[in-house]
Amino acid sequence: MKKWKERLCAVAMLLVGLFLVACTSKAAKAVEKVELGQKYLTELNYTEAVASFTEAIGLDPENIPAYMGRAEAYVALKQYDDAKADYTTAIEKTAEQPYTQAEAYVGRAEVNELTTANEDALSDYEAASTALDTVDVEKITDVTEQMLEALKIKVYNACARLNAFFGRNEAAAASYTKAIDSLAKLPD
């Protein structure tokens, strides 16, 4: 009876070990596929980029860079609905990552502008601005203060441009003022 329990324990530990190796292997393969997708993006090979990012998502459905990269490739292929869907997924999966979430909102806003959904674009830029206001630079390691400020300025300028387009000059002036204030805070 004791040997039976020992064997059962050994088999269980072996299965747990195999499961952990398989999970690690899947995650590593997903990272490789994202890196390959990024390479394809730089080569302007958007069809292959989509395929690589799709494989990464299949291996790891929580891989935000895969959704963001695939959305970028879809934009280049003018598959705007697919791009919006990927940016939306990224937005939903990054509630605890405000900088990345803001990037996804900006991506979707740019797609909305390309498809002349300007009201939706403005809404997304405003959501990006709100997300950026919650970023705590001390808690993030992969984003510099300059990157944060550059994205804020891009968002503020887009909001101002769209508000002016809609004839909301007061809101446009406030957005420009906010962007200029952000520029003044940047180190020399």
PDB file of N, CA and C in Angstrom, residues 141-184:
ATOM      1  N   THR A 141       8.374  50.205 -15.250  1.00  0.00           N
ATOM      2  CA  THR A 141       9.789  50.089 -15.563  1.00  0.00           C
ATOM      3  C   THR A 141      10.063  50.150 -17.061  1.00  0.00           C
ATOM      4  N   ASP A 142       9.072  49.876 -17.875  1.00  0.00           N
ATOM      5  CA  ASP A 142       9.308  49.822 -19.314  1.00  0.00           C
ATOM      6  C   ASP A 142       8.880  51.093 -20.051  1.00  0.00           C
ATOM      7  N   VAL A 143       8.506  52.119 -19.291  1.00  0.00           N
ATOM      8  CA  VAL A 143       8.071  53.378 -19.895  1.00  0.00           C
ATOM      9  C   VAL A 143       8.830  54.516 -19.218  1.00  0.00           C
ATOM     10  N   THR A 144       9.465  55.355 -20.017  1.00  0.00           N
ATOM     11  CA  THR A 144      10.161  56.498 -19.440  1.00  0.00           C
ATOM     12  C   THR A 144       9.216  57.674 -19.310  1.00  0.00           C
ATOM     13  N   GLU A 145       9.621  58.648 -18.529  1.00  0.00           N
ATOM     14  CA  GLU A 145       8.798  59.842 -18.372  1.00  0.00           C
ATOM     15  C   GLU A 145       8.632  60.562 -19.711  1.00  0.00           C
ATOM     16  N   GLN A 146       9.685  60.549 -20.537  1.00  0.00           N
ATOM     17  CA  GLN A 146       9.605  61.200 -21.845  1.00  0.00           C
ATOM     18  C   GLN A 146       8.591  60.488 -22.737  1.00  0.00           C
ATOM     19  N   MET A 147       8.539  59.149 -22.679  1.00  0.00           N
ATOM     20  CA  MET A 147       7.554  58.398 -23.469  1.00  0.00           C
ATOM     21  C   MET A 147       6.144  58.761 -23.016  1.00  0.00           C
ATOM     22  N   LEU A 148       5.967  58.840 -21.721  1.00  0.00           N
ATOM     23  CA  LEU A 148       4.659  59.193 -21.169  1.00  0.00           C
ATOM     24  C   LEU A 148       4.249  60.587 -21.626  1.00  0.00           C
ATOM     25  N   GLU A 149       5.144  61.542 -21.518  1.00  0.00           N
ATOM     26  CA  GLU A 149       4.830  62.912 -21.927  1.00  0.00           C
ATOM     27  C   GLU A 149       4.573  62.991 -23.428  1.00  0.00           C
ATOM     28  N   ALA A 150       5.353  62.277 -24.229  1.00  0.00           N
ATOM     29  CA  ALA A 150       5.158  62.303 -25.679  1.00  0.00           C
ATOM     30  C   ALA A 150       3.770  61.770 -26.047  1.00  0.00           C
ATOM     31  N   LEU A 151       3.346  60.684 -25.382  1.00  0.00           N
ATOM     32  CA  LEU A 151       2.016  60.138 -25.675  1.00  0.00           C
ATOM     33  C   LEU A 151       0.932  61.100 -25.203  1.00  0.00           C
ATOM     34  N   LYS A 152       1.148  61.729 -24.055  1.00  0.00           N
ATOM     35  CA  LYS A 152       0.172  62.713 -23.565  1.00  0.00           C
ATOM     36  C   LYS A 152       0.014  63.852 -24.567  1.00  0.00           C
ATOM     37  N   ILE A 153       1.116  64.348 -25.068  1.00  0.00           N
ATOM     38  CA  ILE A 153       1.062  65.463 -26.026  1.00  0.00           C
ATOM     39  C   ILE A 153       0.343  65.032 -27.297  1.00  0.00           C
ATOM     40  N   LYS A 154       0.635  63.827 -27.769  1.00  0.00           N
ATOM     41  CA  LYS A 154      -0.037  63.322 -28.969  1.00  0.00           C
ATOM     42  C   LYS A 154      -1.551  63.268 -28.747  1.00  0.00           C
ATOM     43  N   VAL A 155      -1.951  62.777 -27.582  1.00  0.00           N
ATOM     44  CA  VAL A 155      -3.373  62.657 -27.261  1.00  0.00           C
ATOM     45  C   VAL A 155      -4.009  64.035 -27.135  1.00  0.00           C
ATOM     46  N   TYR A 156      -3.352  64.931 -26.437  1.00  0.00           N
ATOM     47  CA  TYR A 156      -3.920  66.264 -26.242  1.00  0.00           C
ATOM     48  C   TYR A 156      -4.068  66.993 -27.579  1.00  0.00           C
ATOM     49  N   ASN A 157      -3.060  66.874 -28.426  1.00  0.00           N
ATOM     50  CA  ASN A 157      -3.136  67.530 -29.740  1.00  0.00           C
ATOM     51  C   ASN A 157      -4.257  66.932 -30.594  1.00  0.00           C
ATOM     52  N   ALA A 158      -4.407  65.611 -30.534  1.00  0.00           N
ATOM     53  CA  ALA A 158      -5.496  64.970 -31.290  1.00  0.00           C
ATOM     54  C   ALA A 158      -6.854  65.430 -30.767  1.00  0.00           C
ATOM     55  N   CYS A 159      -6.988  65.517 -29.445  1.00  0.00           N
ATOM     56  CA  CYS A 159      -8.254  66.002 -28.866  1.00  0.00           C
ATOM     57  C   CYS A 159      -8.525  67.430 -29.305  1.00  0.00           C
ATOM     58  N   ALA A 160      -7.504  68.255 -29.283  1.00  0.00           N
ATOM     59  CA  ALA A 160      -7.680  69.652 -29.686  1.00  0.00           C
ATOM     60  C   ALA A 160      -8.077  69.740 -31.156  1.00  0.00           C
ATOM     61  N   ARG A 161      -7.401  68.960 -32.004  1.00  0.00           N
ATOM     62  CA  ARG A 161      -7.709  68.968 -33.437  1.00  0.00           C
ATOM     63  C   ARG A 161      -9.159  68.545 -33.684  1.00  0.00           C
ATOM     64  N   LEU A 162      -9.588  67.466 -33.026  1.00  0.00           N
ATOM     65  CA  LEU A 162     -10.951  66.977 -33.236  1.00  0.00           C
ATOM     66  C   LEU A 162     -11.995  67.913 -32.619  1.00  0.00           C
ATOM     67  N   ASN A 163     -11.679  68.466 -31.464  1.00  0.00           N
ATOM     68  CA  ASN A 163     -12.611  69.433 -30.870  1.00  0.00           C
ATOM     69  C   ASN A 163     -12.772  70.645 -31.778  1.00  0.00           C
ATOM     70  N   ALA A 164     -11.676  71.100 -32.378  1.00  0.00           N
ATOM     71  CA  ALA A 164     -11.754  72.217 -33.327  1.00  0.00           C
ATOM     72  C   ALA A 164     -12.578  71.806 -34.544  1.00  0.00           C
ATOM     73  N   PHE A 165     -12.391  70.582 -35.007  1.00  0.00           N
ATOM     74  CA  PHE A 165     -13.150  70.062 -36.145  1.00  0.00           C
ATOM     75  C   PHE A 165     -14.651  70.105 -35.855  1.00  0.00           C
ATOM     76  N   PHE A 166     -15.011  69.779 -34.619  1.00  0.00           N
ATOM     77  CA  PHE A 166     -16.421  69.767 -34.235  1.00  0.00           C
ATOM     78  C   PHE A 166     -16.911  71.152 -33.787  1.00  0.00           C
ATOM     79  N   GLY A 167     -16.039  72.137 -33.862  1.00  0.00           N
ATOM     80  CA  GLY A 167     -16.436  73.490 -33.489  1.00  0.00           C
ATOM     81  C   GLY A 167     -16.463  73.727 -32.001  1.00  0.00           C
ATOM     82  N   ARG A 168     -15.761  72.932 -31.268  1.00  0.00           N
ATOM     83  CA  ARG A 168     -15.697  73.079 -29.807  1.00  0.00           C
ATOM     84  C   ARG A 168     -14.399  73.790 -29.458  1.00  0.00           C
ATOM     85  N   ASN A 169     -14.293  75.047 -29.787  1.00  0.00           N
ATOM     86  CA  ASN A 169     -13.041  75.784 -29.647  1.00  0.00           C
ATOM     87  C   ASN A 169     -12.579  75.909 -28.203  1.00  0.00           C
ATOM     88  N   GLU A 170     -13.507  76.012 -27.269  1.00  0.00           N
ATOM     89  CA  GLU A 170     -13.134  76.122 -25.868  1.00  0.00           C
ATOM     90  C   GLU A 170     -12.403  74.863 -25.410  1.00  0.00           C
ATOM     91  N   ALA A 171     -12.943  73.705 -25.778  1.00  0.00           N
ATOM     92  CA  ALA A 171     -12.297  72.441 -25.425  1.00  0.00           C
ATOM     93  C   ALA A 171     -10.964  72.301 -26.155  1.00  0.00           C
ATOM     94  N   ALA A 172     -10.899  72.784 -27.402  1.00  0.00           N
ATOM     95  CA  ALA A 172      -9.654  72.721 -28.165  1.00  0.00           C
ATOM     96  C   ALA A 172      -8.591  73.576 -27.499  1.00  0.00           C
ATOM     97  N   ALA A 173      -8.960  74.758 -27.073  1.00  0.00           N
ATOM     98  CA  ALA A 173      -8.002  75.645 -26.409  1.00  0.00           C
ATOM     99  C   ALA A 173      -7.490  75.012 -25.118  1.00  0.00           C
ATOM    100  N   ALA A 174      -8.370  74.370 -24.372  1.00  0.00           N
ATOM    101  CA  ALA A 174      -7.962  73.719 -23.132  1.00  0.00           C
ATOM    102  C   ALA A 174      -6.993  72.573 -23.415  1.00  0.00           C
ATOM    103  N   SER A 175      -7.245  71.815 -24.475  1.00  0.00           N
ATOM    104  CA  SER A 175      -6.354  70.720 -24.828  1.00  0.00           C
ATOM    105  C   SER A 175      -4.981  71.218 -25.240  1.00  0.00           C
ATOM    106  N   TYR A 176      -4.947  72.296 -26.040  1.00  0.00           N
ATOM    107  CA  TYR A 176      -3.661  72.862 -26.443  1.00  0.00           C
ATOM    108  C   TYR A 176      -2.894  73.380 -25.229  1.00  0.00           C
ATOM    109  N   THR A 177      -3.599  74.038 -24.320  1.00  0.00           N
ATOM    110  CA  THR A 177      -2.962  74.551 -23.111  1.00  0.00           C
ATOM    111  C   THR A 177      -2.374  73.410 -22.292  1.00  0.00           C
ATOM    112  N   LYS A 178      -3.106  72.338 -22.162  1.00  0.00           N
ATOM    113  CA  LYS A 178      -2.632  71.176 -21.412  1.00  0.00           C
ATOM    114  C   LYS A 178      -1.388  70.583 -22.074  1.00  0.00           C
ATOM    115  N   ALA A 179      -1.373  70.502 -23.395  1.00  0.00           N
ATOM    116  CA  ALA A 179      -0.218  69.972 -24.133  1.00  0.00           C
ATOM    117  C   ALA A 179       0.995  70.868 -23.936  1.00  0.00           C
ATOM    118  N   ILE A 180       0.803  72.169 -23.997  1.00  0.00           N
ATOM    119  CA  ILE A 180       1.911  73.101 -23.827  1.00  0.00           C
ATOM    120  C   ILE A 180       2.441  73.032 -22.406  1.00  0.00           C
ATOM    121  N   ASP A 181       1.551  72.900 -21.432  1.00  0.00           N
ATOM    122  CA  ASP A 181       1.980  72.745 -20.046  1.00  0.00           C
ATOM    123  C   ASP A 181       2.818  71.497 -19.869  1.00  0.00           C
ATOM    124  N   SER A 182       2.431  70.421 -20.538  1.00  0.00           N
ATOM    125  CA  SER A 182       3.187  69.181 -20.461  1.00  0.00           C
ATOM    126  C   SER A 182       4.566  69.348 -21.069  1.00  0.00           C
ATOM    127  N   LEU A 183       4.655  70.073 -22.162  1.00  0.00           N
ATOM    128  CA  LEU A 183       5.949  70.324 -22.787  1.00  0.00           C
ATOM    129  C   LEU A 183       6.860  71.116 -21.866  1.00  0.00           C
ATOM    130  N   ALA A 184       6.293  72.060 -21.156  1.00  0.00           N
ATOM    131  CA  ALA A 184       7.091  72.890 -20.260  1.00  0.00           C
ATOM    132  C   ALA A 184       7.674  72.091 -19.100  1.00  0.00           C
TER     133      ALA A 184
END
